Amino acid sequence: MATPIARRTGHGLTYAVLGWAVAYGGVRLAWAVGEAPEFRQFGSDLLGFTGWRSVALCLAAAVLAVALDRTPTWRPVLAGVAWAVTGALVAAAAILLPELVGLLLFTVSPDFDLTAFASRLGCVTGAALLGLATSRYQRRTRGDCPECCRTVRPGHRRAVPARWARWAAYAAVAGLVVRFAAQVAVGFDGLIQDASVIGLEVGLLLAGGLLPLALVHGWGEVWPGWVPLLAGRTIPRLLLLVPGFGLGVGIVAYFGMGLAQLLSGSVSEFSDTFLWVAMSAYCVLGLGLVAGSSDYHLRTRGACGACGR
């Protein structure tokens, strides 16, 4: 009975991606053919994929969604291309990260552009839908459980973090230390005075030092004794997984695109050496968060009601 359920869900995801491609791709097409709005804060709503390239990205997502739904067997190349397009959609909307952090910390820039913000949200929505469709394709064609994606045998669950996850968490913290050490080395006088970027820096300082360690230590699963009223209680998984995956993916996308722009020769008020060190350190932080969150998810999830694993 699991296969028909997976197929129906797959069709629903396919229609969702197609609907998104028509709606969001239609907006991108109108902007490419006509005149796109003027975006005050960053000069563009997306990074790297503007104009006709953004239209091509929407078209690619639609074609891939259909291909994933119609292909009955496991094709690693197809899945790889689908994940690559998903990543491109996330990277294109990378500016969304400092904006969301700014909103959370109430440090939104006066130049905040609602149209650009909505466009980036639309782009990330397409990435999420295509990512879900790709994940569903993998489960269906590789024999994984369609509900939980598990392939391991029952009874083979880990109670402690994997060694690679611990190293990833420590690398994430080291990346944060290197980033701010580089800032100390060059001084703070030239720090960008944009409110959303300052909010991002503050948010990363708070989350980048504590969150990676919480993902790989016991006090990330049960509230420690020094927390009033909550000591000894189980910590909700989503409290760590949402910021862990969200910040991790967002950081890699945002600063990865920054490194790509640096490679293309973009001009900045900061030295190239500082930017290479700082952005690379942030990417290490983001990758460490994603790795630690992945292990935390695998280690703390409950038994699946569909396969019992």
Coordinates of C-alpha atoms in Angstrom, one line a residue:
M1 CA 0.0 0.0 0.0
A2 CA 3.0 2.3 0.5
T3 CA 3.8 2.7 -3.2
P4 CA 0.4 4.1 -4.3
I5 CA 0.6 6.6 -1.4
A6 CA 4.0 7.7 -2.6
R7 CA 2.8 8.0 -6.2
R8 CA -0.2 10.2 -5.2
T9 CA 2.0 12.4 -3.1
G10 CA 4.5 12.6 -6.0
H11 CA 1.8 13.7 -8.4
G12 CA 0.7 16.4 -5.9
L13 CA 4.3 17.7 -5.6
T14 CA 4.6 17.7 -9.4
Y15 CA 1.5 19.8 -9.8
A16 CA 2.7 22.1 -7.0
V17 CA 6.1 22.7 -8.8
L18 CA 4.3 23.2 -12.1
G19 CA 1.9 25.7 -10.5
W20 CA 4.8 27.5 -8.9
A21 CA 6.7 27.6 -12.2
V22 CA 3.7 29.1 -14.0
A23 CA 3.0 31.7 -11.4
Y24 CA 6.5 32.7 -10.3
G25 CA 8.0 32.0 -13.8
G26 CA 5.3 34.2 -15.3
V27 CA 6.4 37.1 -13.1
R28 CA 10.1 36.5 -14.0
L29 CA 9.1 36.4 -17.7
A30 CA 7.1 39.6 -17.5
W31 CA 10.1 41.3 -15.8
A32 CA 12.5 39.9 -18.4
V33 CA 10.4 41.0 -21.4
G34 CA 9.2 44.3 -19.9
E35 CA 10.8 46.4 -17.2
A36 CA 11.7 44.9 -13.8
P37 CA 11.1 47.1 -10.7
E38 CA 13.9 49.1 -9.2
F39 CA 15.2 47.4 -6.1
R40 CA 16.7 49.9 -3.6
Q41 CA 18.6 47.9 -1.1
F42 CA 20.8 45.4 -3.1
G43 CA 20.1 46.6 -6.7
S44 CA 18.4 43.2 -7.5
D45 CA 15.9 40.8 -6.0
L46 CA 18.0 37.7 -6.9
L47 CA 21.7 36.9 -7.1
G48 CA 23.2 35.4 -10.2
F49 CA 19.9 34.4 -11.8
T50 CA 18.2 37.5 -13.0
G51 CA 16.5 38.3 -16.3
W52 CA 16.2 35.4 -18.7
R53 CA 18.4 33.2 -16.4
S54 CA 15.7 33.3 -13.8
V55 CA 13.1 32.3 -16.4
A56 CA 15.3 29.4 -17.4
L57 CA 15.6 28.3 -13.8
C58 CA 11.9 28.1 -13.4
L59 CA 11.5 26.2 -16.7
A60 CA 14.2 23.7 -15.6
A61 CA 12.4 23.2 -12.3
A62 CA 9.1 22.4 -14.1
V63 CA 10.8 20.0 -16.5
L64 CA 12.6 18.2 -13.8
A65 CA 9.5 17.8 -11.7
V66 CA 7.8 16.0 -14.5
A67 CA 10.8 13.9 -15.2
L68 CA 11.1 12.9 -11.5
D69 CA 7.4 11.9 -11.5
R70 CA 7.5 9.9 -14.7
T71 CA 10.8 8.1 -14.2
P72 CA 10.1 4.7 -12.5
T73 CA 13.7 3.7 -11.7
W74 CA 16.6 5.3 -9.8
R75 CA 18.7 7.6 -12.0
P76 CA 21.5 9.3 -9.9
V77 CA 22.1 11.9 -12.7
L78 CA 18.5 13.0 -12.7
A79 CA 18.5 13.3 -8.9
G80 CA 21.8 15.2 -9.0
V81 CA 20.5 17.7 -11.6
A82 CA 17.3 18.2 -9.6
W83 CA 19.3 18.9 -6.4
A84 CA 21.6 21.2 -8.3
V85 CA 18.6 23.3 -9.6
T86 CA 17.2 23.3 -6.0
G87 CA 20.5 24.6 -4.8
A88 CA 20.6 27.3 -7.5
L89 CA 17.1 28.5 -6.5
V90 CA 18.3 28.8 -2.8
A91 CA 21.5 30.5 -3.8
A92 CA 19.6 33.0 -6.0
A93 CA 17.5 34.1 -3.0
A94 CA 20.5 34.1 -0.6
I95 CA 19.8 37.7 0.4
L96 CA 16.8 36.4 2.2
L97 CA 19.0 35.3 5.0
P98 CA 20.1 38.7 6.4
E99 CA 16.6 40.0 5.8
L100 CA 15.0 37.3 7.9
V101 CA 17.6 37.6 10.6
G102 CA 17.0 41.4 10.6
L103 CA 13.3 40.9 11.0
L104 CA 13.8 38.5 13.9
L105 CA 16.2 41.0 15.6
F106 CA 14.2 44.1 14.7
T107 CA 17.1 45.5 12.8
V108 CA 15.5 45.9 9.4
S109 CA 17.2 48.3 7.0
P110 CA 15.2 51.5 6.1
D111 CA 15.8 50.4 2.5
F112 CA 13.9 47.2 3.0
D113 CA 12.1 46.4 -0.3
L114 CA 8.9 44.4 0.2
T115 CA 8.7 43.5 -3.5
A116 CA 12.2 42.0 -3.5
F117 CA 11.5 40.2 -0.3
A118 CA 8.4 38.6 -1.7
S119 CA 10.3 37.6 -4.8
R120 CA 13.0 35.9 -2.8
L121 CA 10.3 34.1 -0.7
G122 CA 8.8 32.9 -4.0
C123 CA 12.1 31.7 -5.2
V124 CA 12.8 29.7 -2.0
T125 CA 9.3 28.3 -2.2
G126 CA 10.1 26.8 -5.6
A127 CA 13.4 25.4 -4.1
A128 CA 11.4 23.7 -1.3
L129 CA 8.9 22.2 -3.6
L130 CA 11.5 20.8 -6.0
G131 CA 13.5 19.5 -3.1
L132 CA 10.5 17.7 -1.7
A133 CA 9.8 16.2 -5.2
T134 CA 13.4 15.1 -5.5
S135 CA 13.4 13.5 -2.1
R136 CA 10.1 11.7 -2.9
Y137 CA 11.6 10.4 -6.1
Q138 CA 14.6 9.0 -4.2
R139 CA 12.4 7.2 -1.7
R140 CA 10.2 5.7 -4.3
T141 CA 12.9 4.5 -6.7
R142 CA 15.5 3.3 -4.1
G143 CA 13.1 1.2 -2.0
D144 CA 13.2 3.6 1.0
C145 CA 10.3 4.0 3.3
P146 CA 8.0 6.6 1.5
E147 CA 7.3 8.2 4.9
C148 CA 10.6 8.4 6.7
C149 CA 13.2 7.7 4.0
R150 CA 14.9 5.0 6.2
T151 CA 16.8 2.1 4.7
V152 CA 18.5 0.8 7.8
R153 CA 17.4 -2.4 9.6
P154 CA 15.3 -2.1 12.7
G155 CA 17.4 -1.9 15.9
H156 CA 20.3 -0.1 14.3
R157 CA 19.6 3.3 15.8
R158 CA 22.4 5.4 17.3
A159 CA 22.1 6.9 20.8
V160 CA 25.2 9.1 20.6
P161 CA 26.4 11.5 17.9
A162 CA 28.5 10.2 15.1
R163 CA 32.2 11.2 15.2
W164 CA 31.9 13.1 11.9
A165 CA 29.1 15.1 13.4
R166 CA 31.1 16.1 16.4
W167 CA 34.0 17.2 14.1
A168 CA 31.6 19.1 11.9
A169 CA 30.2 20.9 15.0
Y170 CA 33.6 21.9 16.3
A171 CA 34.6 23.0 12.8
A172 CA 31.5 25.2 12.7
V173 CA 32.6 26.9 16.0
A174 CA 36.1 27.2 14.7
G175 CA 34.8 28.9 11.5
L176 CA 32.9 31.4 13.7
V177 CA 36.1 32.1 15.7
V178 CA 38.1 32.6 12.5
R179 CA 35.5 35.0 11.1
F180 CA 35.6 37.3 14.1
A181 CA 39.3 37.0 14.5
A182 CA 39.6 38.3 10.9
Q183 CA 37.3 41.2 11.8
V184 CA 39.5 42.0 14.8
A185 CA 42.6 41.9 12.6
V186 CA 41.2 44.5 10.2
G187 CA 39.3 46.5 12.7
F188 CA 35.6 47.4 13.0
D189 CA 35.7 50.9 11.5
G190 CA 34.8 49.7 8.0
L191 CA 32.0 47.4 9.2
I192 CA 29.0 47.7 6.9
Q193 CA 26.4 49.9 8.6
D194 CA 23.4 48.2 7.0
A195 CA 21.0 47.2 9.7
S196 CA 20.1 43.8 8.2
V197 CA 23.7 42.8 7.8
I198 CA 24.5 43.9 11.3
G199 CA 21.5 41.8 12.5
L200 CA 23.0 38.9 10.6
E201 CA 26.3 39.3 12.3
V202 CA 24.7 39.4 15.8
G203 CA 22.5 36.4 15.0
L204 CA 25.4 34.4 13.8
L205 CA 27.4 35.3 16.8
L206 CA 24.6 34.0 19.1
A207 CA 23.7 30.9 17.1
G208 CA 27.0 30.0 15.6
G209 CA 28.7 29.4 18.9
L210 CA 25.9 27.6 20.8
L211 CA 23.8 25.8 18.3
P212 CA 26.5 23.5 16.7
L213 CA 27.5 22.3 20.1
A214 CA 23.9 21.7 21.2
L215 CA 23.4 19.5 18.2
V216 CA 26.1 17.0 19.3
H217 CA 25.8 17.1 23.1
G218 CA 23.3 15.7 25.5
W219 CA 22.2 19.2 26.6
G220 CA 20.8 19.6 23.1
E221 CA 18.3 16.9 23.8
V222 CA 17.4 17.6 27.5
W223 CA 17.3 21.0 29.1
P224 CA 20.3 21.3 31.5
G225 CA 19.8 21.9 35.2
W226 CA 20.6 25.6 35.1
V227 CA 17.6 26.4 32.9
P228 CA 14.7 27.6 35.1
L229 CA 11.4 25.7 34.9
L230 CA 12.6 23.5 32.0
A231 CA 15.5 21.5 33.6
G232 CA 15.2 17.8 32.8
R233 CA 12.5 18.2 30.2
T234 CA 13.0 17.0 26.6
I235 CA 13.9 19.7 24.1
P236 CA 11.6 19.8 21.1
R237 CA 13.5 18.6 18.1
L238 CA 12.3 21.4 15.8
L239 CA 13.8 24.0 18.2
L240 CA 17.2 22.9 17.1
L241 CA 16.5 21.5 13.6
V242 CA 14.7 24.5 12.2
P243 CA 17.5 27.0 12.9
G244 CA 20.2 24.3 12.3
F245 CA 19.1 23.5 8.8
G246 CA 17.7 26.9 8.0
L247 CA 20.8 28.9 9.1
G248 CA 23.2 26.3 7.7
V249 CA 21.7 26.2 4.2
G250 CA 21.2 30.0 4.3
I251 CA 24.7 30.7 5.3
V252 CA 26.2 28.4 2.7
A253 CA 24.0 30.0 0.0
Y254 CA 24.6 33.6 1.1
F255 CA 28.4 33.5 1.6
G256 CA 28.9 30.9 -1.2
M257 CA 27.4 33.4 -3.6
G258 CA 29.6 36.1 -2.0
L259 CA 32.7 33.9 -2.9
A260 CA 31.4 33.5 -6.4
Q261 CA 31.1 37.3 -6.8
L262 CA 34.6 37.6 -5.4
L263 CA 35.8 35.2 -8.0
S264 CA 34.1 37.3 -10.7
G265 CA 36.1 40.4 -9.6
S266 CA 33.4 42.3 -7.8
V267 CA 34.7 45.4 -6.0
S268 CA 34.3 45.9 -2.2
E269 CA 35.4 48.3 0.4
F270 CA 37.1 45.4 2.2
S271 CA 40.3 43.7 1.1
D272 CA 40.1 40.5 -0.9
T273 CA 42.1 38.7 1.8
F274 CA 39.6 39.6 4.5
L275 CA 36.7 38.6 2.3
W276 CA 38.2 35.3 1.4
V277 CA 38.9 34.4 5.0
A278 CA 35.6 35.7 6.4
M279 CA 33.3 34.2 3.7
S280 CA 35.2 30.8 3.7
A281 CA 34.9 30.7 7.5
Y282 CA 31.2 31.4 7.3
C283 CA 30.8 28.6 4.7
V284 CA 32.5 26.2 7.1
L285 CA 30.1 27.3 9.8
G286 CA 27.1 26.7 7.6
L287 CA 28.3 23.3 6.4
G288 CA 29.0 22.3 10.0
L289 CA 25.5 23.3 11.0
V290 CA 24.0 21.2 8.2
A291 CA 26.1 18.2 9.1
G292 CA 25.3 18.5 12.8
S293 CA 21.6 19.0 12.1
S294 CA 21.5 15.9 9.9
D295 CA 23.0 13.7 12.6
Y296 CA 20.7 15.2 15.2
H297 CA 17.7 14.4 13.0
L298 CA 18.8 10.8 12.4
R299 CA 19.6 10.2 16.0
T300 CA 16.5 11.7 17.7
R301 CA 13.7 10.9 15.4
G302 CA 11.0 8.4 16.6
A303 CA 10.1 5.1 15.1
C304 CA 8.2 5.4 11.8
G305 CA 4.6 4.4 11.9
A306 CA 4.7 3.1 8.3
C307 CA 7.8 0.8 8.4
G308 CA 8.5 0.5 12.1
R309 CA 12.1 1.4 11.8

